[in-house]
Short mmCIF file of C-alpha atoms in Angstrom, two decimals:
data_model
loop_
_atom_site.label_atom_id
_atom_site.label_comp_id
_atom_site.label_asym_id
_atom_site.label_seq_id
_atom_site.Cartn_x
_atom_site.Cartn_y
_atom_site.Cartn_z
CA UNK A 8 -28.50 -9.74 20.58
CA UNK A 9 -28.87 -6.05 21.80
CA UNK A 10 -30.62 -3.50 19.50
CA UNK A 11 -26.78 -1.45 19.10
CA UNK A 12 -24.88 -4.59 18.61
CA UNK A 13 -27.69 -5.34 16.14
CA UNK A 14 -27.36 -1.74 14.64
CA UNK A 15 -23.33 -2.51 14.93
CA UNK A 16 -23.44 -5.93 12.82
CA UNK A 17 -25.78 -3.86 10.25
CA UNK A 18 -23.47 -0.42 9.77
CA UNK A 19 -20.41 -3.20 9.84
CA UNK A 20 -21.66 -5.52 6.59
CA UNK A 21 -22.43 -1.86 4.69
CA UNK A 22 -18.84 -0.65 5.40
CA UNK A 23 -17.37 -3.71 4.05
CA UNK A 24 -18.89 -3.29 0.70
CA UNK A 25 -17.20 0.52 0.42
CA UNK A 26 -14.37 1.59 -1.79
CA UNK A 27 -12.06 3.23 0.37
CA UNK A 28 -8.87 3.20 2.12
CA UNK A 29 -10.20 0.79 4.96
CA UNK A 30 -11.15 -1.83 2.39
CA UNK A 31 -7.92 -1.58 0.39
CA UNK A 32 -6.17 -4.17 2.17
CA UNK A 33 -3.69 -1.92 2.69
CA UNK A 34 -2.13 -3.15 6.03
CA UNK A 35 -0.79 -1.34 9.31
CA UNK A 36 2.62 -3.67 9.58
CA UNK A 37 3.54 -2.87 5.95
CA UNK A 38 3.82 0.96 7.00
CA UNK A 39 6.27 3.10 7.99
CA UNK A 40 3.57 5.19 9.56
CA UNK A 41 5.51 8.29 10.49
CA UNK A 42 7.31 8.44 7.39
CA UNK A 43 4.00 8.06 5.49
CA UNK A 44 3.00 11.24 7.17
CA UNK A 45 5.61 13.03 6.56
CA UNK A 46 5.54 12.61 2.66
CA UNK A 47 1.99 13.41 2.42
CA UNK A 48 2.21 16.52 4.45
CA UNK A 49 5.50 17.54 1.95
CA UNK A 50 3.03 16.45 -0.47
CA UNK A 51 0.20 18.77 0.51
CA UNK A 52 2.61 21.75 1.22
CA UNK A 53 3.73 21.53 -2.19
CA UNK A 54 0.54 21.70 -3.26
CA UNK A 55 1.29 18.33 -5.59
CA UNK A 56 -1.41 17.51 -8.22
CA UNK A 57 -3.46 20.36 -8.10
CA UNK A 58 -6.08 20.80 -5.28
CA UNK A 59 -7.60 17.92 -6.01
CA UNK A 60 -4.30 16.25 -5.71
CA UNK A 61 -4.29 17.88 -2.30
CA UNK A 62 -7.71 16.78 -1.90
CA UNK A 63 -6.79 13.16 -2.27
CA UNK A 64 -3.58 13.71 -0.52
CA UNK A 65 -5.86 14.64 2.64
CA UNK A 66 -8.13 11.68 2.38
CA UNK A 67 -4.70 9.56 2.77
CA UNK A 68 -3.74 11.65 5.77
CA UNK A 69 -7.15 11.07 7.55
CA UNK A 70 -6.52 7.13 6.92
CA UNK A 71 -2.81 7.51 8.18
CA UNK A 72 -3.76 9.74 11.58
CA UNK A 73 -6.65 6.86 11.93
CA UNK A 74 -3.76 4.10 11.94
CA UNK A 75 -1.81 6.55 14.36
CA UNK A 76 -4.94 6.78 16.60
CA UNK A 77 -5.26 10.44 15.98
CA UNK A 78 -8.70 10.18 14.67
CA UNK A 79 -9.73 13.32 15.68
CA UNK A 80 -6.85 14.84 13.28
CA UNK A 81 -8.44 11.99 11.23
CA UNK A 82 -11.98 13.60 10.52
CA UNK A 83 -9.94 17.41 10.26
CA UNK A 84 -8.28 15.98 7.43
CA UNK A 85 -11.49 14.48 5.60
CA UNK A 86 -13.47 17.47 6.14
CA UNK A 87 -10.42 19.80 4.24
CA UNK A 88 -10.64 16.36 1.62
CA UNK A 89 -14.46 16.94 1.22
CA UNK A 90 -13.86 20.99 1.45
CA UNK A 91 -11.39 21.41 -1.53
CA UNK A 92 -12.97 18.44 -3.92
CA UNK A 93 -16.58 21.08 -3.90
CA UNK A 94 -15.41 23.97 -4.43
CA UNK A 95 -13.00 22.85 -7.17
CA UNK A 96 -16.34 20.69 -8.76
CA UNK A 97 -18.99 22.26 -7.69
CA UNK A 98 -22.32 19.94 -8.45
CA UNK A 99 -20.08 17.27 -10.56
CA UNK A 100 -18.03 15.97 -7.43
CA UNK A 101 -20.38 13.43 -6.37
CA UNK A 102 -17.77 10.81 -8.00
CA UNK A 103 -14.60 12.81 -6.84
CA UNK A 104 -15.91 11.69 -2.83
CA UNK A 105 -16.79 8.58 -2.66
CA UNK A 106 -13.19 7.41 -0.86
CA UNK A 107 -13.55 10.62 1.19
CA UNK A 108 -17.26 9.59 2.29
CA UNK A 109 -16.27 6.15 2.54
CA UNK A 110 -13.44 6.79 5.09
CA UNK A 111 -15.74 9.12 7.11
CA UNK A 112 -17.72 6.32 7.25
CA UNK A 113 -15.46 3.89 8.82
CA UNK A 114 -13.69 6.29 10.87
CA UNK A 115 -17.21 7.51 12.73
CA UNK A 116 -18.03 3.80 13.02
CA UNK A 117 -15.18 3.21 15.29
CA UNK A 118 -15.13 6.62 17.21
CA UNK A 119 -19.04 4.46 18.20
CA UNK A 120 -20.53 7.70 16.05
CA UNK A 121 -22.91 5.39 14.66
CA UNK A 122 -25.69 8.14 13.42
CA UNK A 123 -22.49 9.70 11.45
CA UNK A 124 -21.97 6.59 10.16
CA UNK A 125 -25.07 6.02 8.66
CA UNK A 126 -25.64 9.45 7.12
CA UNK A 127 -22.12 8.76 5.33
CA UNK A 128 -23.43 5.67 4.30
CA UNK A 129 -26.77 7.25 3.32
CA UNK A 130 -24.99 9.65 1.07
CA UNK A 131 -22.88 6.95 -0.76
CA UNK A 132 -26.14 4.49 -1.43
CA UNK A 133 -27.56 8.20 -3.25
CA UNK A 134 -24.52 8.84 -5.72
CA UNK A 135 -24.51 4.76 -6.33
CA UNK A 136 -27.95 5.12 -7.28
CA UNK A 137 -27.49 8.10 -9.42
CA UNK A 138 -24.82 6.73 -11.56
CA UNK A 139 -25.85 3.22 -11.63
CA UNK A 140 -22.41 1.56 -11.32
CA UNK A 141 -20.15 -0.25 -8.71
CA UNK A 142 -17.88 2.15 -7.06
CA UNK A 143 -15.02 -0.65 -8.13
CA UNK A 144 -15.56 0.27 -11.57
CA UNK A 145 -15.62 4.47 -10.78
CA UNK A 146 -12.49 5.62 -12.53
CA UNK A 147 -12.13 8.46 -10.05
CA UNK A 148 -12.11 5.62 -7.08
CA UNK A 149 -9.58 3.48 -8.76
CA UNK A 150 -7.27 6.43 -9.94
CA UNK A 151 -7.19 7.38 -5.64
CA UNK A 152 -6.73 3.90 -4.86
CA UNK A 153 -3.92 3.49 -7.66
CA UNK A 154 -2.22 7.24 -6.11
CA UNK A 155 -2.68 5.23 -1.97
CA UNK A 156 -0.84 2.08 -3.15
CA UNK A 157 2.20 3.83 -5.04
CA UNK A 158 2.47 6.38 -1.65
CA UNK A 159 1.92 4.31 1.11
CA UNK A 160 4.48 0.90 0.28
CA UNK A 161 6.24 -0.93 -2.33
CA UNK A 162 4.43 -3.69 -1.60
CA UNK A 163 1.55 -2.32 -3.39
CA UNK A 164 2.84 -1.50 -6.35
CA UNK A 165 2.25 -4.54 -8.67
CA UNK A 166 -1.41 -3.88 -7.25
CA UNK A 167 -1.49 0.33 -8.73
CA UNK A 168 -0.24 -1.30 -11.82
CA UNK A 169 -3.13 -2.97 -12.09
CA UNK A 170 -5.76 -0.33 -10.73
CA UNK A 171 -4.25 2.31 -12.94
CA UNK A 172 -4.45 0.70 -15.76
CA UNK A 173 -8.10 -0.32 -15.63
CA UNK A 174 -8.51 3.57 -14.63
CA UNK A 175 -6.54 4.53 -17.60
CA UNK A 176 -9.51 1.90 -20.12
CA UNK A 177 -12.48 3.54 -18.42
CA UNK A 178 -11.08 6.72 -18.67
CA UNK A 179 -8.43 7.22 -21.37
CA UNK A 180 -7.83 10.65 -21.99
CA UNK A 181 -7.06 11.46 -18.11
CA UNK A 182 -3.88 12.73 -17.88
CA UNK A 183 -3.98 12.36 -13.95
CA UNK A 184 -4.45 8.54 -14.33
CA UNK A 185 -2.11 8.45 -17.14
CA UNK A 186 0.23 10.09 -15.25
CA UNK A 187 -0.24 7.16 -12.12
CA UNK A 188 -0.10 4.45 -14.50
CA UNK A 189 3.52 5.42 -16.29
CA UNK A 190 4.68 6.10 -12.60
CA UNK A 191 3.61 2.79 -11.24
CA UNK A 192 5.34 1.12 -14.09
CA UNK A 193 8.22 2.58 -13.80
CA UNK A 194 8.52 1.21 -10.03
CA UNK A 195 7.66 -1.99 -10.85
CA UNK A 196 9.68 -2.62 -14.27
CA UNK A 197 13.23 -4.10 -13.34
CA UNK A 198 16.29 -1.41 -14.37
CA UNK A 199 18.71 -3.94 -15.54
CA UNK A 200 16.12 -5.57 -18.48
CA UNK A 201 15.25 -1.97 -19.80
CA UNK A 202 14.52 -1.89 -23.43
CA UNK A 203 13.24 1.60 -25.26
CA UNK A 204 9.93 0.50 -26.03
CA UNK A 205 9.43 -1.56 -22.84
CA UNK A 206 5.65 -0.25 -21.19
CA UNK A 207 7.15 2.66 -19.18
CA UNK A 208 8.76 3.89 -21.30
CA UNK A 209 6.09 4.15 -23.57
CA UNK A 210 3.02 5.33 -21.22
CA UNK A 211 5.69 8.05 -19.87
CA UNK A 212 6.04 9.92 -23.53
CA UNK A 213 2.14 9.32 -23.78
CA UNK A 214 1.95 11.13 -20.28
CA UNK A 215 4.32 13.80 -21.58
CA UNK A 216 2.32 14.22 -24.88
CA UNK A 217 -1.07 14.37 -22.94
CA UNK A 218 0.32 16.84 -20.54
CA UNK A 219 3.76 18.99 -20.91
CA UNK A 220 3.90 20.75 -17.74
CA UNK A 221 4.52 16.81 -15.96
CA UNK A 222 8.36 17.36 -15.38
CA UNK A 223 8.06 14.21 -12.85
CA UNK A 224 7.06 12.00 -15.64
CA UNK A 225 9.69 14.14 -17.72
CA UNK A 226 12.50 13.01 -15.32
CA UNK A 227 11.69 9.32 -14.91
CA UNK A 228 11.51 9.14 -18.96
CA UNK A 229 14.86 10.88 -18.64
CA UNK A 230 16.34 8.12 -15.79
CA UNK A 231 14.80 5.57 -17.52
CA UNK A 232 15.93 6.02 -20.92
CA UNK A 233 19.69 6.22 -19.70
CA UNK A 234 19.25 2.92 -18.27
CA UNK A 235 18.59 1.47 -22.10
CA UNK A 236 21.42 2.68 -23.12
CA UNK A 237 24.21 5.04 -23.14
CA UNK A 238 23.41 6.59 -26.93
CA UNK A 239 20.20 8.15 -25.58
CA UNK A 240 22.44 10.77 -23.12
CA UNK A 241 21.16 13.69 -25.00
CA UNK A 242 17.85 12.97 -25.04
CA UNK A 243 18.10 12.42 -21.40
CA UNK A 244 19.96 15.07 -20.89
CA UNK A 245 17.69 17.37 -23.16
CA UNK A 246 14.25 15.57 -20.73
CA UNK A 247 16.63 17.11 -17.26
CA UNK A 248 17.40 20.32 -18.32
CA UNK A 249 13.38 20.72 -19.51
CA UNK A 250 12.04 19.67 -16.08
CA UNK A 251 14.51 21.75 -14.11
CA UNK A 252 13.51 24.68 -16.16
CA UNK A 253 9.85 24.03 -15.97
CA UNK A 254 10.05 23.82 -12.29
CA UNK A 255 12.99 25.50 -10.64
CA UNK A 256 11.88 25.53 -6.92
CA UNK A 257 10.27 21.96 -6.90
CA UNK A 258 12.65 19.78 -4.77
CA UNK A 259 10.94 16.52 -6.04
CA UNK A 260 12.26 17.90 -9.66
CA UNK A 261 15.73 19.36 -8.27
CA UNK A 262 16.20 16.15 -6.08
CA UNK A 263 16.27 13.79 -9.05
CA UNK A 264 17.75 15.97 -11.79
CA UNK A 265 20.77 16.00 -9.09
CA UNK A 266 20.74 12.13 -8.79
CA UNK A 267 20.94 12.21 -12.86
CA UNK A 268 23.84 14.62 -12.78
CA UNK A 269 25.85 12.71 -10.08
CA UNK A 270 25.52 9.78 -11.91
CA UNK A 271 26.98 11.31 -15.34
CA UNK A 272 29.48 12.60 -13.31
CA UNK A 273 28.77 15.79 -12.28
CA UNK A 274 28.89 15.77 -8.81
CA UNK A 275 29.43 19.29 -8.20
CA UNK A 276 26.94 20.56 -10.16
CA UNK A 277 24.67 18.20 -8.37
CA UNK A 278 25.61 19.19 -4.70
CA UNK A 279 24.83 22.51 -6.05
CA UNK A 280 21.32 21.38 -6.60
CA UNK A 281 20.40 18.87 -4.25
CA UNK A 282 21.18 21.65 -1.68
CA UNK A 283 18.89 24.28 -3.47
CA UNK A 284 16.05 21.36 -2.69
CA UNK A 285 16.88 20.60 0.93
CA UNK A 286 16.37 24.62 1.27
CA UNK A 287 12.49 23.66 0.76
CA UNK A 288 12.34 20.64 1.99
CA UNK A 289 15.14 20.55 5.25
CA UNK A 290 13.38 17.27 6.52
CA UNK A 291 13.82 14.71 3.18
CA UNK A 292 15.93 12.05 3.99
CA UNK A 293 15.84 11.46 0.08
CA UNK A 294 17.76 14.73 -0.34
CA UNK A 295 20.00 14.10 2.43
CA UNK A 296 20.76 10.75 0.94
CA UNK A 297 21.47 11.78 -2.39
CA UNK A 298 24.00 14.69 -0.83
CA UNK A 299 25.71 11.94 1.19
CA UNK A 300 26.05 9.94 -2.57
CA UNK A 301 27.65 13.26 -4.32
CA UNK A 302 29.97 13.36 -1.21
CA UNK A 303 30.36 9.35 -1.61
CA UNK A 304 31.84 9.86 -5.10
CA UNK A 305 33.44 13.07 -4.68
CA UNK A 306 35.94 10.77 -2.38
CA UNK A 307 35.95 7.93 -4.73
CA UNK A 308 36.98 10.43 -7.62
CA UNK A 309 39.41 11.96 -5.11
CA UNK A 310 40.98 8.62 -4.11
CA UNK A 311 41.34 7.75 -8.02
CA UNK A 312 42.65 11.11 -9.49
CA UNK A 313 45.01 12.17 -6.80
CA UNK A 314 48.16 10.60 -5.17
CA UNK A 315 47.31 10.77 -1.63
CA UNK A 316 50.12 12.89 -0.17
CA UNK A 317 48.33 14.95 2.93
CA UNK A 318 46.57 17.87 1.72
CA UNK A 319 44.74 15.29 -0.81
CA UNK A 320 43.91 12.54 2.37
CA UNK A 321 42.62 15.46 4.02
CA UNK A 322 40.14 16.23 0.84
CA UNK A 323 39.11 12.65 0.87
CA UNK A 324 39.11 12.50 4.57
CA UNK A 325 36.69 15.76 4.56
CA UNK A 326 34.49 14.10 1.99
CA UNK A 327 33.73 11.33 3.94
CA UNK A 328 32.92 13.35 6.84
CA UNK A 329 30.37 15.22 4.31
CA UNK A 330 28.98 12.23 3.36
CA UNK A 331 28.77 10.72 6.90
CA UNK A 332 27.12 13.98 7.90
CA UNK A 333 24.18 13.70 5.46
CA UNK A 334 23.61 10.11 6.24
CA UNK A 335 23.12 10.64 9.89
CA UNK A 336 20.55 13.28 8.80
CA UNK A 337 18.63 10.98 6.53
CA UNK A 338 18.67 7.87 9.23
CA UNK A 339 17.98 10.31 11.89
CA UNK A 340 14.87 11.74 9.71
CA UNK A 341 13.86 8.38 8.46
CA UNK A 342 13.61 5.40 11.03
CA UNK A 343 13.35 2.65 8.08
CA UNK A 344 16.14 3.88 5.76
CA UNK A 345 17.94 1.04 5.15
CA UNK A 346 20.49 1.48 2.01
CA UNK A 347 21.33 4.53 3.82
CA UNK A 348 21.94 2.62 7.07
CA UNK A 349 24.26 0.36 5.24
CA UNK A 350 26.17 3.09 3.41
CA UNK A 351 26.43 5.22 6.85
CA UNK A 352 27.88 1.51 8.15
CA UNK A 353 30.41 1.65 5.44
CA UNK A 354 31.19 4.91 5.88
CA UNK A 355 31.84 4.49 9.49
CA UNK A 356 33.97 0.78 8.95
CA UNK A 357 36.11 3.17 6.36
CA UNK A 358 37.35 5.83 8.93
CA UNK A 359 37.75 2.78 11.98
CA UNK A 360 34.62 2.98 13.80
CA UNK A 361 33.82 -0.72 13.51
CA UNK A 362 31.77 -1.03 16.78
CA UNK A 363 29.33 1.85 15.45
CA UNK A 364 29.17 0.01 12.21
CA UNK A 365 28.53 -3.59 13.48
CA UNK A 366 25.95 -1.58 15.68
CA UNK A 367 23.92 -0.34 12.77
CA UNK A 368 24.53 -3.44 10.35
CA UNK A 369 22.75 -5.07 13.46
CA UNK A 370 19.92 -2.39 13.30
CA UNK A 371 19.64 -2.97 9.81
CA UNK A 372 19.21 -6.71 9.75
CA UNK A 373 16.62 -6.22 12.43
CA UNK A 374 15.37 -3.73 10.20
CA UNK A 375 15.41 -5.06 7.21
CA UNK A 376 13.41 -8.52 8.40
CA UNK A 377 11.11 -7.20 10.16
CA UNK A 378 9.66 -5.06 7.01
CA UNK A 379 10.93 -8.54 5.08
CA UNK A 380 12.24 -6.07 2.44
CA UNK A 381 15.78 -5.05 1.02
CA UNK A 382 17.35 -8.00 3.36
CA UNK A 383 19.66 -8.99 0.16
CA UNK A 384 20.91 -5.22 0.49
CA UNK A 385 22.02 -5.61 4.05
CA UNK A 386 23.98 -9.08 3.22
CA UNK A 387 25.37 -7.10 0.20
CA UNK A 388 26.91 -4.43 2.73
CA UNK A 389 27.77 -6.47 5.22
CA UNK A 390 29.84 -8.41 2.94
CA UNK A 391 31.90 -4.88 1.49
CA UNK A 392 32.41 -4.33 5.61
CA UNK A 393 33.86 -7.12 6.16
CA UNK A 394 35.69 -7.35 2.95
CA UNK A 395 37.49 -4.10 3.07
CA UNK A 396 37.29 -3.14 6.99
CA UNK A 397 37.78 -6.33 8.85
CA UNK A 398 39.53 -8.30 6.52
CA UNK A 399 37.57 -11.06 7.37
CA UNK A 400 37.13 -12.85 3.59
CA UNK A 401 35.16 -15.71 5.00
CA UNK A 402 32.66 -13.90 6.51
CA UNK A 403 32.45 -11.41 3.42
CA UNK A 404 32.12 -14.50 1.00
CA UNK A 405 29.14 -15.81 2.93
CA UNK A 406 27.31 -12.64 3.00
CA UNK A 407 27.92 -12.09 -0.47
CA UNK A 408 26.23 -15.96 -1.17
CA UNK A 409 23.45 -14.69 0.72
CA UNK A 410 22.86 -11.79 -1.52
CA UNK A 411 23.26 -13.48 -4.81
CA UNK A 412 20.80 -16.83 -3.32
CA UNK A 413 17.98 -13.80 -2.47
CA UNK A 414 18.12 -11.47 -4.95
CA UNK A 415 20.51 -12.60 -8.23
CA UNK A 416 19.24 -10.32 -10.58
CA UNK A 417 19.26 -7.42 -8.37
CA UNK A 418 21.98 -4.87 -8.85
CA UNK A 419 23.15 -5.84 -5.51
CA UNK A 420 22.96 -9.56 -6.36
CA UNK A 421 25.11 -8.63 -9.62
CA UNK A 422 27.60 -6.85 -7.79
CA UNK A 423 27.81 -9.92 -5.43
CA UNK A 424 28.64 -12.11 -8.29
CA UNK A 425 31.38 -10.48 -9.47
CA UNK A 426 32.99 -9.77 -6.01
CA UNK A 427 32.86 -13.39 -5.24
CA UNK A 428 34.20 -13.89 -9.22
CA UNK A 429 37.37 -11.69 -8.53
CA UNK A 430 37.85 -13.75 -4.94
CA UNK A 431 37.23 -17.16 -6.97
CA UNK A 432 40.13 -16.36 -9.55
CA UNK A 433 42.26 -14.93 -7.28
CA UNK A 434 42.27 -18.23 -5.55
CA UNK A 435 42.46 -20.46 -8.41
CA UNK A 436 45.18 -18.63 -9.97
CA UNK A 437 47.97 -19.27 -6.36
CA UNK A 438 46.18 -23.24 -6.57
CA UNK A 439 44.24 -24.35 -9.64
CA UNK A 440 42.62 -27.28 -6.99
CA UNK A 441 41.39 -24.63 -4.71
CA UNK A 442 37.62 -26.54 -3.65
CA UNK A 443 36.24 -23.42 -2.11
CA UNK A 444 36.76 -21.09 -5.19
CA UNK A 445 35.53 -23.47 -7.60
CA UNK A 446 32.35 -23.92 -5.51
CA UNK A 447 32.30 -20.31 -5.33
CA UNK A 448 32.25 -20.10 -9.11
CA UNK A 449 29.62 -23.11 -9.16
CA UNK A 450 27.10 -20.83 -7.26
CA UNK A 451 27.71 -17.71 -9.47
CA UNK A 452 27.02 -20.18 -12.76
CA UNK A 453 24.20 -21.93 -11.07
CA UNK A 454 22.29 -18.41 -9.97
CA UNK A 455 23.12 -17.16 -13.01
CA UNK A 456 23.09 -19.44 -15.70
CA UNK A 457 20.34 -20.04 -17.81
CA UNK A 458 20.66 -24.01 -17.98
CA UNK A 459 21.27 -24.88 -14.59
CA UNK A 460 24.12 -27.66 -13.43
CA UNK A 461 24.35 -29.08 -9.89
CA UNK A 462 28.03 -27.28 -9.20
CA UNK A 463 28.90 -30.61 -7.09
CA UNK A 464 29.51 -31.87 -10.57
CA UNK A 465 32.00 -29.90 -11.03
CA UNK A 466 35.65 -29.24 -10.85
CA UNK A 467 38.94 -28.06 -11.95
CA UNK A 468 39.77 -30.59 -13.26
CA UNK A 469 36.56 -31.33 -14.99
CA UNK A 470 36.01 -32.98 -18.59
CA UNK A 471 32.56 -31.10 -18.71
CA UNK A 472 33.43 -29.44 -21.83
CA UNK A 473 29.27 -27.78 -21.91
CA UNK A 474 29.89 -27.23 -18.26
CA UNK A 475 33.23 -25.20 -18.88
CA UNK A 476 31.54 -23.23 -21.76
CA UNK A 477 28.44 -22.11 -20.21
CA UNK A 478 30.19 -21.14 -16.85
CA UNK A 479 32.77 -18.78 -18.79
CA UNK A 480 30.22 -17.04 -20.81
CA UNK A 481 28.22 -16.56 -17.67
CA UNK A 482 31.39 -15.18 -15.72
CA UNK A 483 31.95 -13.17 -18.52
CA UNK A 484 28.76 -12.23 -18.41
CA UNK A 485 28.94 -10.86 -14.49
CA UNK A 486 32.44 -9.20 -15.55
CA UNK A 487 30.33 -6.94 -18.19
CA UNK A 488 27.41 -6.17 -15.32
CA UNK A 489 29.80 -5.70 -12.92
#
């Protein structure tokens, strides 16, 4: 072995053992690398968290410009990382740059800058020594690595969960950890089993309480609570109209106050908004996306309230061109956005277009498996396409299957169930025999139902009285979700 593969091997087994980004297991083919970027330079121009959010912000930066092969841009970003984390603590940041010095590390290692590497790993084995504890169990290290799983893919989540909330033991009173924590559980706790005192909700009042001026934690309390239940619409309301007051030119607060809004049906008020936002930040596909919704419902409301005579098709009409507009901004300014591939889909299948919509369903499939995420959302869309624009029932009742096999408790997988209900009855109501619906309805109680009951066994003619019983309360069930 040659003394610099020797030297190599060495530096290699001492980067291994390093807290950092490149020891996260956070993986290149989970990313959406140039979306990443994007968000964390938003991030940084925003000045989000403080500058030593900003600080951390730019250690996740030099990790993403490594994985883009920029790694000169890789080592600017560190050195503003290491810059801003000193002069913001002075003699007590030793803690505050381990991750920093730790992707330095591992960065010069691979640009062959192996006397770099070495000093960086010099400087780590000193503030080890110092405090006398694994950087594993630093809170400062696991609050960054908690902040680089919830930004970089929702396939780390469940994994910030649990680095936040060891963070949050070693270091209670933080309201920056605190802060991660109630964010990462609000990501990972499922919408449709909210209940008020479920754990997001209550580490996002103890966020609020530790710090006030947190109108992101403000709005998520506000979102979440609404889910629980309808009664708690003032106090939601009440958490909306705080944030947006506390911080009238931040777009991540104006974004989702505007979502809330459109959702209680205000959709003018929240154009009005969501517009102010895209003012400061013109490339969010978020924003865009959330316009195209307001416009989505603006033509649902239109087609509900209205008898279509021409001037009122031509309102609809121009509402679906607004909200085909904003969707071909947000796919155009996000590669990987794939609920707003399948709405822009829709959209297009609505006004005729059906070869640019089977075009883009196809993009999203391809999409949507090669990331192995949100492929029950495609199906579900798919499905409504072929439902409503081609007529073709078959193919819509397959696709809707597909959903509610992948994902039943998903709100996509609920929706599924009672689409394929209404086709089911519809069926059995012209012939009472009909095997297909009853199948239909078989799958809905067997994905559904809590006892489960091979739906072979069953018929329309069947003497399964328990059978009977459990599959209407569960259809009544998807009627109430639905």
């Amino acid at each position: 072995m040659s003394e610099m593969s020797s030297i190599q091997e060495s530096i290699q087994s001492k980067l291994d053992q390093l807290e950092c980004h490149f020891t996260w297991d956070i993986k290149k083919v989970d990313l959406v690398l140039t979306d990443i970027l994007h968000r964390l330079e938003e991030q940084v121009k925003m000045g989000l968290g403080g500058e030593l959010g900003v600080a951390r912000t730019h250690c996740s930066l030099g990790y993403v410009e490594f994985l883009l092969e920029h790694k000169e841009g890789a080592l600017s970003h560190l050195l503003k990382s290491e810059t801003l984390i000193k002069e913001n603590l002075g003699e007590n940041c030793d803690k505050t740059l381990i991750v920093t010095y730790g992707n330095f590390a591992w960065i010069n290692y691979h640009m062959k800058n192996y006397t770099e590497a070495e000093s960086y790993l010099m400087k780590l084995q000193k503030i080890n020594e110092t405090f006398q504890t694994h950087s594993s169990s630093v809170p400062e290290v696991l609050g960054e690595k908690g902040w680089a799983y919830l930004k970089f893919c929702h396939k780390y989540y469940d994994r910030a969960v649990e680095v936040f909330q060891k963070a949050v033991e070693l270091d209670p009173e933080n309201s920056e950890w605190n802060a991660g924590y109630a964010k990462a559980l609000y990501r990972t706790e499922p919408g449709t089993s909210c209940t008020v005192d479920s754990p997001a909700i209550k580490q996002l009042r103890l966020t609020i309480g530790e710090n006030p001026d947190d109108h992101a934690s403000r709005i998520l309390l506000g979102l979440k609570l609404l889910l629980c239940s309808k009664k708690l619409m003032k106090e939601s309301e009440k958490l909306m109209e705080t944030a947006l007051n506390g911080s009238p030119e931040d777009p991540h607060v104006i974004r989702y106050v505007g979502k809330f809004f459109r959702n209680q049906g205000s959709v003018d008020r929240s154009i009005a908004l969501l517009k102010k936002a895209l003012e400061s930040s013109p490339d969010s596909g978020f924003i865009h996306h959330q316009l195209a919704m307001c416009y989505k419902t603006k033509k649902i409301n239109l087609q509900k309230e209205k008898r279509l005579d021409r001037g009122s098709q031509n309102e609809v009409n121009n509402a679906r061109n607004q909200c085909i507009y904003y969707l071909e901004k947000a796919t155009s300014l996000k590669d990987f956005f794939i609920i707003a591939m399948c709405e822009l889909a829709v959209q297009y299948g609505e006004r005729r277009e059906l070869s640019k919509a089977d075009s883009l369903f196809h993009r999203a499939f391809n999409t949507a498996r090669e990331k192995n995420y949100n492929v029950h959302v495609v199906h579900y869309y798919y499905a409504e396409f072929q439902q409503y624009s081609n007529r073709r029932e078959n193919l819509a009742i397959r696709h809707y299957e597909d959903c509610l096999k992948m994902s039943p408790h998903s709100s996509e997988g609920e929706r599924s169930a009672k689409k394929l209900m209404n086709i089911a009855q519809r069926c059995i109501k012209v012939h009472p025999d009909d095997w297909k619906a009853n199948e239909i309805l078989g799958l809905i109680y067997r994905m559904k139902g809590e006892r489960c009951v091979d739906s072979k066994s069953y018929s329309a003619t069947s003497d399964n009285e328990e059978y009977d019983s459990n599959l209407s309360e569960c259809l009544k069930e998807c009627t109430i979700n639905g």
